[in-house]
Short mmCIF file of C-alpha atoms in Angstrom, two decimals:
data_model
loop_
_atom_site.label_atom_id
_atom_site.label_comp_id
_atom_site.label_asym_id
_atom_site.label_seq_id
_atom_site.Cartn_x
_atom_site.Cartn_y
_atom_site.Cartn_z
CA UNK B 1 118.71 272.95 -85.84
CA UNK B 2 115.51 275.00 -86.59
CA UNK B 3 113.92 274.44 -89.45
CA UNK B 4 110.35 275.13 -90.96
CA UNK B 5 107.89 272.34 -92.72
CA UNK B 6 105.30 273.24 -95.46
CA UNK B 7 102.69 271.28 -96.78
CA UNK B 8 103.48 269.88 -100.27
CA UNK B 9 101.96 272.02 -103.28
CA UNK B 10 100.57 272.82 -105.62
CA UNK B 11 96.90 273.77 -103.94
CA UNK B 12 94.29 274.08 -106.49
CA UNK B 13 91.07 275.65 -105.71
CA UNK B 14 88.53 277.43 -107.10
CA UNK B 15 88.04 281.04 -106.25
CA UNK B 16 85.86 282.08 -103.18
CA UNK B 17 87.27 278.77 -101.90
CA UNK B 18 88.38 278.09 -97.97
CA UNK B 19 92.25 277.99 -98.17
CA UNK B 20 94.82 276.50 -95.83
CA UNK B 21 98.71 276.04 -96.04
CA UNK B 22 99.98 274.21 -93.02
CA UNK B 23 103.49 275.33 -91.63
CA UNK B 24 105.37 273.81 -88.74
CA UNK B 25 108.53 274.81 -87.20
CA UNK B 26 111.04 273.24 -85.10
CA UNK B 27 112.84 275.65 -83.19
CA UNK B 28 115.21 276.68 -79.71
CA UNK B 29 114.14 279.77 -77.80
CA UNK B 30 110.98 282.15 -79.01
CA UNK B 31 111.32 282.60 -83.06
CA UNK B 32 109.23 285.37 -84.80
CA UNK B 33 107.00 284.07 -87.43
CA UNK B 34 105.97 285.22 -90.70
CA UNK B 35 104.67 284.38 -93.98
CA UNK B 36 105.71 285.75 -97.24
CA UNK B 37 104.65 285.58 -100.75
CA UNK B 38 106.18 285.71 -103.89
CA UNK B 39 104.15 286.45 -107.28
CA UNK B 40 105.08 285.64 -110.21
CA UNK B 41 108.14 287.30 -111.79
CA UNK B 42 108.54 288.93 -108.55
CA UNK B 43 110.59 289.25 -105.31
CA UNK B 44 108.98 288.28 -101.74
CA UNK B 45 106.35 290.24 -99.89
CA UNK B 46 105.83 290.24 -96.18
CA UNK B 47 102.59 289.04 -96.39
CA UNK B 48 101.83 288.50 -92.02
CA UNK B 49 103.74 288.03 -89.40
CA UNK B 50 103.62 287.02 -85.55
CA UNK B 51 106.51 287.55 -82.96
CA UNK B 52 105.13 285.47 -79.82
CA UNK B 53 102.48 282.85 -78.71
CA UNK B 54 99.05 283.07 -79.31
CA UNK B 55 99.54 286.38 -81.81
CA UNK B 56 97.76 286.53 -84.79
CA UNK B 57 98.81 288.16 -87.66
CA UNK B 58 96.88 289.25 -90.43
CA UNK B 59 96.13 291.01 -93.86
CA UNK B 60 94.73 291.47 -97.06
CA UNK B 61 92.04 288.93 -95.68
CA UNK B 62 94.78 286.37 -95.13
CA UNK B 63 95.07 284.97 -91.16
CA UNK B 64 97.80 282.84 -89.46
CA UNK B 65 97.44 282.42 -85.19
CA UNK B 66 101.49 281.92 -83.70
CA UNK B 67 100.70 278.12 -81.99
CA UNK B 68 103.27 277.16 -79.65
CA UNK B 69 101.46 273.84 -78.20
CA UNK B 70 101.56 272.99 -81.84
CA UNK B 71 104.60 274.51 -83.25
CA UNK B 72 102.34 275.35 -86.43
CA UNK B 73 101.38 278.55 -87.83
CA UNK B 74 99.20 277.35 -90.53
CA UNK B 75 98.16 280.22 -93.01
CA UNK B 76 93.87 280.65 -93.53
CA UNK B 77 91.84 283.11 -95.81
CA UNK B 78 87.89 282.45 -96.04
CA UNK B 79 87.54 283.64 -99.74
CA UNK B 80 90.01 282.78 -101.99
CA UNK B 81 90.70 284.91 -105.36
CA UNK B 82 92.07 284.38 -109.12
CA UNK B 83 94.92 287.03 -107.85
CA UNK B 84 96.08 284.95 -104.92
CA UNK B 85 97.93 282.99 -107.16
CA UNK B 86 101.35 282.93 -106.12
CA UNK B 87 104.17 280.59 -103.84
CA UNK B 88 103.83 281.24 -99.98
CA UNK B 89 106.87 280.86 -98.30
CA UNK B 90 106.55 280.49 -94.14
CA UNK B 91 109.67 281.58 -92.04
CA UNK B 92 110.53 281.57 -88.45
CA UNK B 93 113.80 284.01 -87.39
CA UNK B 94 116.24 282.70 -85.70
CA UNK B 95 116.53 283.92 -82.07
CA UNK B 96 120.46 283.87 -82.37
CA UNK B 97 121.21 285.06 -85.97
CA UNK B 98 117.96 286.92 -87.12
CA UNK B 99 118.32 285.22 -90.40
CA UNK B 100 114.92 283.60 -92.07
CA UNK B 101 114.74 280.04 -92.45
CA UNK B 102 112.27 279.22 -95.00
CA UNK B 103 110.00 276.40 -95.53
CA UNK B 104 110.00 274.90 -99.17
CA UNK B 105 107.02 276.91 -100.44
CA UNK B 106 103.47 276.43 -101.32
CA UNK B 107 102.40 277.19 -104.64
CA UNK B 108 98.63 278.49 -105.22
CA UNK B 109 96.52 278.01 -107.88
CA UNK B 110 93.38 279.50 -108.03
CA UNK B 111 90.76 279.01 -110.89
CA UNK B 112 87.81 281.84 -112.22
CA UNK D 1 107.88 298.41 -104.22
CA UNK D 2 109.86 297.36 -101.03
CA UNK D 3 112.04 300.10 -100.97
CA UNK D 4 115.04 297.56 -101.33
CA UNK D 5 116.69 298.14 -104.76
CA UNK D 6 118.64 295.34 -106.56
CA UNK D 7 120.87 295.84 -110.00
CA UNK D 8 120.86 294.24 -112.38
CA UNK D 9 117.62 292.46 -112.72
CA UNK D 10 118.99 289.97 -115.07
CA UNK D 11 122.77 288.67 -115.30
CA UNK D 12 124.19 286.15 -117.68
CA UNK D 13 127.44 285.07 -117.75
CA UNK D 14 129.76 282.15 -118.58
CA UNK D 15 131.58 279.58 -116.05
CA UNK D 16 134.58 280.78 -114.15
CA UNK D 17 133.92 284.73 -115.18
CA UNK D 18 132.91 286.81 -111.51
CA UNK D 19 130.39 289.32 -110.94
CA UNK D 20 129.16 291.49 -108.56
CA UNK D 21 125.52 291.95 -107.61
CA UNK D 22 124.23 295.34 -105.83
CA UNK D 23 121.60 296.20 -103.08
CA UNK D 24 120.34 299.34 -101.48
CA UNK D 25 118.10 298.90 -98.81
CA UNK D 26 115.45 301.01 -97.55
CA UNK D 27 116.23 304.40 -96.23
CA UNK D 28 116.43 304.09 -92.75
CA UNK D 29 117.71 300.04 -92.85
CA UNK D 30 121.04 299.08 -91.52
CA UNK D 31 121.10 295.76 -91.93
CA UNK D 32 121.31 293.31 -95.29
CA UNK D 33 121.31 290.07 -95.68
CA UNK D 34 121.77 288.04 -98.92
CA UNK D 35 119.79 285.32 -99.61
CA UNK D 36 119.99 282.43 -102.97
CA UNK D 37 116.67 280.99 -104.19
CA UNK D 38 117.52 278.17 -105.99
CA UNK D 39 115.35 275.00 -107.21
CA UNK D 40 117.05 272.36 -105.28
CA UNK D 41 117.92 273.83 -102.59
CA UNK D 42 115.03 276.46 -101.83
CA UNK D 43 115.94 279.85 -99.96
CA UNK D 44 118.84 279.86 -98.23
CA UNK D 45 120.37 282.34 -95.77
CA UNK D 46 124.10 283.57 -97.38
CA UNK D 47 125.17 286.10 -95.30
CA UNK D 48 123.81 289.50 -92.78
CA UNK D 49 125.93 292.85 -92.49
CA UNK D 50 124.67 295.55 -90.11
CA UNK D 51 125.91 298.78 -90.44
CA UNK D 52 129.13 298.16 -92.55
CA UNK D 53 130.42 294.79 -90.03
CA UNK D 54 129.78 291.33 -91.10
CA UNK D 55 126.81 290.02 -88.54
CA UNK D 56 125.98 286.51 -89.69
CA UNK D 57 127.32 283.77 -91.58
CA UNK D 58 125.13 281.13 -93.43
CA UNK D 59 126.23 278.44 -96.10
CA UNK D 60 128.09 281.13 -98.16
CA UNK D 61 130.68 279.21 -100.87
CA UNK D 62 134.53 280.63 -100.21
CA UNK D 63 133.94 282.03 -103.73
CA UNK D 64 131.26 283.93 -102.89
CA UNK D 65 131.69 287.57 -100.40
CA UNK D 66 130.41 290.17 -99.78
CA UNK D 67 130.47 293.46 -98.18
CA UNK D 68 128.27 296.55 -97.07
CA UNK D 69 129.55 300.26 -97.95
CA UNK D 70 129.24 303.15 -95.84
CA UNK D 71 126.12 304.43 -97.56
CA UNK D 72 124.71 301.02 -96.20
CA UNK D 73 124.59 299.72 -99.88
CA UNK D 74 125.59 296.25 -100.25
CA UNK D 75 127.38 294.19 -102.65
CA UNK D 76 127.67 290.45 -103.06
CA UNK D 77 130.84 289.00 -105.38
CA UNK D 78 130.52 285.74 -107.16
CA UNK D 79 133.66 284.24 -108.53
CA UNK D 80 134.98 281.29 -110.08
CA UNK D 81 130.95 280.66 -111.26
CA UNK D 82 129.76 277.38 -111.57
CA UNK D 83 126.69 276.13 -113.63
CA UNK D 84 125.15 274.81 -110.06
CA UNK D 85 125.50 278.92 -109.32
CA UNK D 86 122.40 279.74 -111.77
CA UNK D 87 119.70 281.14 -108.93
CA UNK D 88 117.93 284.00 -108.08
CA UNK D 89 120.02 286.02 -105.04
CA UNK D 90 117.53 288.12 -103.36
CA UNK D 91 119.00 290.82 -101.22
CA UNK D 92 116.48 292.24 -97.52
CA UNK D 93 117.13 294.92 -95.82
CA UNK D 94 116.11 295.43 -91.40
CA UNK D 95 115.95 298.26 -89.36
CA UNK D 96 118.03 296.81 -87.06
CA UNK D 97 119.03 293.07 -87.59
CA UNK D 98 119.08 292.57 -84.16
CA UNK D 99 116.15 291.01 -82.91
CA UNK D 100 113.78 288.72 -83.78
CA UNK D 101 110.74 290.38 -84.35
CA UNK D 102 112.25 292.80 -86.89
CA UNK D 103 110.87 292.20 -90.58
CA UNK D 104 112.86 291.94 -93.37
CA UNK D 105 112.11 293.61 -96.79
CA UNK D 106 112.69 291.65 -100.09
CA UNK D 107 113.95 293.25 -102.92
CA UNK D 108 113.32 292.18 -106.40
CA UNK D 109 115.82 289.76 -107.06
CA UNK D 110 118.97 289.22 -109.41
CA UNK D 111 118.49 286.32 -111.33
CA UNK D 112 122.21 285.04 -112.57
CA UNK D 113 122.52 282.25 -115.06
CA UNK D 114 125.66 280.73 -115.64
CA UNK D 115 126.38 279.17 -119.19
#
């Protein structure tokens, strides 16, 4: 069945660091992509998503490219800061159902 | 804010006792879904209504339903709780539910322990 695969956390960095979070999916037909976040205390945001090959979405500075050859759609942001902090969950929708299958979830750390 | 609205924030309760969790999704939404964020077992898909009919089925426990009102709110029911049924249920709402590319929108969460 489909499923999604995050690298293992937590990521530690220090702020205005280079961060990646790899995410790879296995999936049937064309699945949407997306990446949310969760803060602390909070529920999940819709941080980016991509709905075919080759897209990228992005925002707030944060960048993820749809890679099909790859099945990945690792997550990027050049300048990482204190208030990044938070779990990033990847998701792909299923084609059939439209329900989100999530990866495991990355937790961020980001020191001053 | 999301626009999706979840009551009550916080729920504790004791094993066996049932309760009912509530959503309202964003004006303009007509589908749910419920989803359970749990430790062991991450975020899991429960169950999708779209305008008022039952759309999707995921893992959902035969003591858990659920069902969607004609204002589009939604409610899940939890019965016969179990200590393993301490999680967070989140509740997203779609504008359509039927395709792919539609986002979902997360509301806050309910987070239900179980003593």
């Amino acid at each position: 069945g489909n499923s999604v695969t995050q690298m293992e956390g937590p990521v530690t960095l220090s702020e205005e660091a280079f961060l990646t979070i790899n995410c790879t999916y296995t999936a049937t037909g064309y699945p949407s992509l997306f990446w949310y976040v969760q803060y602390p205390g909070e529920g999940l945001q819709l941080l980016l998503k991509a709905t075919k090959a080759d897209d990228k979405g992005s925002n707030k500075g944060f960048e993820a490219t749809y890679r099909k050859e790859t099945t990945s759609f690792h997550l990027e942001k050049g300048s990482v800061q204190v208030s990044d902090s938070a779990v990033y969950f990847c998701a792909l929708s299923d084609s059939s159902s439209y329900k989100l299958i999530f990866g495991s979830g990355t937790r961020l750390l980001v020191r001053p | 804010d999301s626009g999706v609205t979840q009551t009550p924030k916080h729920l504790i309760t004791a094993t066996g006792q049932r309760v009912t969790l509530r959503c309202s999704p964003r004006s303009g939404d007509l589908s749910v879904y419920w989803y359970q964020q749990s430790l062991d077992q991450g975020l899991q898909f429960l169950i999708q209504y779209y305008n008022g009919e039952e759309r999707a089925k995921g893992n959902i426990l035969e003591r858990f339903s659920a069902q969607q009102f004609p204002d589009l709110h939604s409610e899940l029911n939890l019965s016969s709780l179990e200590l393993g049924d301490s999680a967070l249920y989140f509740c997203a709402s779609s504008v359509l539910g039927s395709r792919s590319t539609d986002t979902q929108y997360f509301g806050p969460g309910t987070r239900l322990t179980v003593l």
